XYZ file of C-alpha atoms in Angstrom:
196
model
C 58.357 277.710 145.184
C 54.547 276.661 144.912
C 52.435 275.981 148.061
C 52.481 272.316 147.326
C 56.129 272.191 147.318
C 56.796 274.292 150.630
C 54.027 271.570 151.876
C 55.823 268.349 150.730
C 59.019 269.562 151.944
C 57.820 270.378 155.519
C 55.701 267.558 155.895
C 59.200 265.534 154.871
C 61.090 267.556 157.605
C 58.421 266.928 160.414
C 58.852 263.325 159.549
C 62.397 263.079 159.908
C 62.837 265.165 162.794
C 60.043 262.428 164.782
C 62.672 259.703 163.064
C 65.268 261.343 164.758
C 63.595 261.738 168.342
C 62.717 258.346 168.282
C 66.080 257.060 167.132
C 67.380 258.946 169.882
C 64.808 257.652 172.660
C 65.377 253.895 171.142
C 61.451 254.238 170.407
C 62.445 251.761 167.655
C 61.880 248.989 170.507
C 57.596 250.112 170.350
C 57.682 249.012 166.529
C 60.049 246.269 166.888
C 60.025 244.039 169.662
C 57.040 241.584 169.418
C 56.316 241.974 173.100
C 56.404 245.520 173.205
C 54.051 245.331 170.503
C 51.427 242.786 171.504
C 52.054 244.017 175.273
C 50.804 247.420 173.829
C 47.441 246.073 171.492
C 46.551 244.003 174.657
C 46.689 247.325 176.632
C 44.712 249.189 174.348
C 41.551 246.978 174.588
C 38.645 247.119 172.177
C 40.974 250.197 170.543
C 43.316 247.445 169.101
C 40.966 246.033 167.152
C 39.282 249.810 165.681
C 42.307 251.281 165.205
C 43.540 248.556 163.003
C 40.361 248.709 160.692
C 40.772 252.374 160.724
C 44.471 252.257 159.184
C 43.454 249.300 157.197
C 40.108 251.275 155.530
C 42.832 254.164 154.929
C 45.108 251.830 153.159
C 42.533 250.222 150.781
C 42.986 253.006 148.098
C 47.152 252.834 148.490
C 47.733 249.089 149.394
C 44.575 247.566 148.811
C 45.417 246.162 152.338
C 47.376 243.253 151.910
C 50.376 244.668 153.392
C 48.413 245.538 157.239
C 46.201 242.007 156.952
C 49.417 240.403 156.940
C 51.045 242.239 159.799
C 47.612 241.849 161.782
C 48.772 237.906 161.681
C 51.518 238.274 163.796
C 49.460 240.393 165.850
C 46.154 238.334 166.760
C 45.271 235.121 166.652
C 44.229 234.009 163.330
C 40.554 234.013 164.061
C 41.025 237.651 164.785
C 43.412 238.351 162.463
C 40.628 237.318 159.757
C 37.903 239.027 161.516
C 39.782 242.182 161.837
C 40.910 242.242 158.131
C 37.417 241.010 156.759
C 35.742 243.425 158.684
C 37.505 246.186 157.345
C 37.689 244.913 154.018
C 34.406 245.059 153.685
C 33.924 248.504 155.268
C 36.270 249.813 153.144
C 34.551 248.117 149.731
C 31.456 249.256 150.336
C 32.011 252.687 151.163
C 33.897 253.224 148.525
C 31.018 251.370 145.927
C 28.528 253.457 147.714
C 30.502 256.807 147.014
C 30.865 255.628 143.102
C 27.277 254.912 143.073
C 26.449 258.690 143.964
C 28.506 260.486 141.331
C 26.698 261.911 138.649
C 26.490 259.144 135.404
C 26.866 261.629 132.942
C 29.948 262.926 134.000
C 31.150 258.709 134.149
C 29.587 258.044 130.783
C 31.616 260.581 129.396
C 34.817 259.409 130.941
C 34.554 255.749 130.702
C 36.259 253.774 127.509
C 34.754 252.062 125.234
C 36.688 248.901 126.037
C 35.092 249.037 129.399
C 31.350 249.672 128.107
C 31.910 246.059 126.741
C 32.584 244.890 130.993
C 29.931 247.606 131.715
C 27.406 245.200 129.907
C 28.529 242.556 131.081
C 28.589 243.234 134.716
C 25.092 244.532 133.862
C 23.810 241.025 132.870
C 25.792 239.017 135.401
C 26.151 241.039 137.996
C 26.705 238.590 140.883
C 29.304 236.191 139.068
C 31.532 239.186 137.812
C 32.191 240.742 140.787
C 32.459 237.653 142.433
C 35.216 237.058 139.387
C 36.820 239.949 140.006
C 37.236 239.292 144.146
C 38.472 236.054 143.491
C 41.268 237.578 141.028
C 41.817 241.136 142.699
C 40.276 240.776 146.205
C 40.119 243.950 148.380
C 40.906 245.987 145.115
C 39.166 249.704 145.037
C 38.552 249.584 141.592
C 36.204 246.634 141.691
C 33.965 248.517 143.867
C 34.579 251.576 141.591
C 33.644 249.320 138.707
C 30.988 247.843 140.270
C 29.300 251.543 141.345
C 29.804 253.081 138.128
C 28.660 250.403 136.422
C 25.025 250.903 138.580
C 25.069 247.122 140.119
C 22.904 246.631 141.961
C 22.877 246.741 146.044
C 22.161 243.336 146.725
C 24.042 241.405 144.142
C 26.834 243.408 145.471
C 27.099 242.808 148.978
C 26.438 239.114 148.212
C 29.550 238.451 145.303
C 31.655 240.786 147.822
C 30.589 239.332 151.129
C 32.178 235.237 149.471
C 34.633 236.895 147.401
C 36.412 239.102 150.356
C 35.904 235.760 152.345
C 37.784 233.580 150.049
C 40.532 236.732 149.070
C 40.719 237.816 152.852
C 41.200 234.101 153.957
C 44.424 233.830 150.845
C 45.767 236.653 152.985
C 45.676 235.830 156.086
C 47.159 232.076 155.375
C 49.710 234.001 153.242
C 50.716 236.284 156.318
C 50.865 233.658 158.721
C 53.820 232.053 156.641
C 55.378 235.521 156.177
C 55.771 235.503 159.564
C 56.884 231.805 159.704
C 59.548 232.549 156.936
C 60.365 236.201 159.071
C 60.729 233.816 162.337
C 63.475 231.566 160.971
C 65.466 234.029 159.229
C 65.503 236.088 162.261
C 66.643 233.252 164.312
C 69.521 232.294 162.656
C 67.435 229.327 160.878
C 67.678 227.363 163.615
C 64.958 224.598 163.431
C 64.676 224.716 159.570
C 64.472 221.267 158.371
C 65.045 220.572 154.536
């Protein structure tokens, strides 16, 4: 069996034995019960709030965050819920546009397409409203910023089409969460108080 496979399986096993031991403590309740849960973030203070742009910066490559800026609604209050998410949305964007930036471009020129030379050029003469286009259509996607380093944009035309794109794309989210959570709310009461 290869290294990677004896390393898959035991991470697998370690996470099904914590499964268990929670099971069997009823640890479910931490994870579960609103109150438990915002009884816990409002006990954790200013960690709350960094530990949920930490997880949310380490989702951006998997998720592209959607899934944790809608659970942070029915954590915070929607100010906070979009300050939070923003926040880390744009930690997350231009980390990873700064790390693209510093590869070496002949080792990108010789992997990139020619299909996307032609978006290459173009995000070359327009930088501002093509990122901005792709925010409004992706939002906190990875490969915009991957696009965007590669493609040698530059630093300020960046930050400004990412800053009002993540706004607008963050702000979809957040409204989008809040009737998740709505929708999550009456089916889990029954649908009591659902008018037609």
């Amino acid at each position: 069996m290869k290294k990677s496979s004896i390393a898959t399986v035991a991470i697998l096993a370690i996470l099904a034995a914590l499964l268990v031991i929670g099971w069997s403590y009823d640890a479910s309740s931490t994870f579960t019960d609103p109150a438990v849960i915002h009884a816990r973030i409002a006990a954790a203070g200013l960690w709350g709030p960094l530990l949920f742009i930490a997880l949310a910066v380490g989702m951006f490559a998997l998720l592209m965050m959607a899934p944790v800026v809608w659970a942070a609604t029915a954590v915070w209050p929607l100010p906070l819920a979009f300050a939070y998410s923003f926040a880390a949305a744009l930690l997350a964007s231009v980390v990873t546009y700064a790390a693209a930036r510093r590869l070496d471009q002949g080792w990108q020129n010789a992997r990139i397409p020619v299909s996307i030379r032609r978006w290459e050029d173009r995000v070359r003469a327009h930088p501002v409203s093509t990122i901005l286009a792709l925010r409004l259509l992706l939002g906190a996607n990875p490969l915009v910023d991957l696009f965007a380093g590669a493609a040698q944009v530059p630093a300020h035309a960046y930050l400004l089409s990412t800053v009002v794109g993540l706004l607008l794309s963050t702000a979809f989210h957040v409204v989008l969460g809040v009737g998740g959570v709505a929708v999550a709310a009456h089916l889990l009461s029954g649908g009591e108080g659902w008018k037609w």
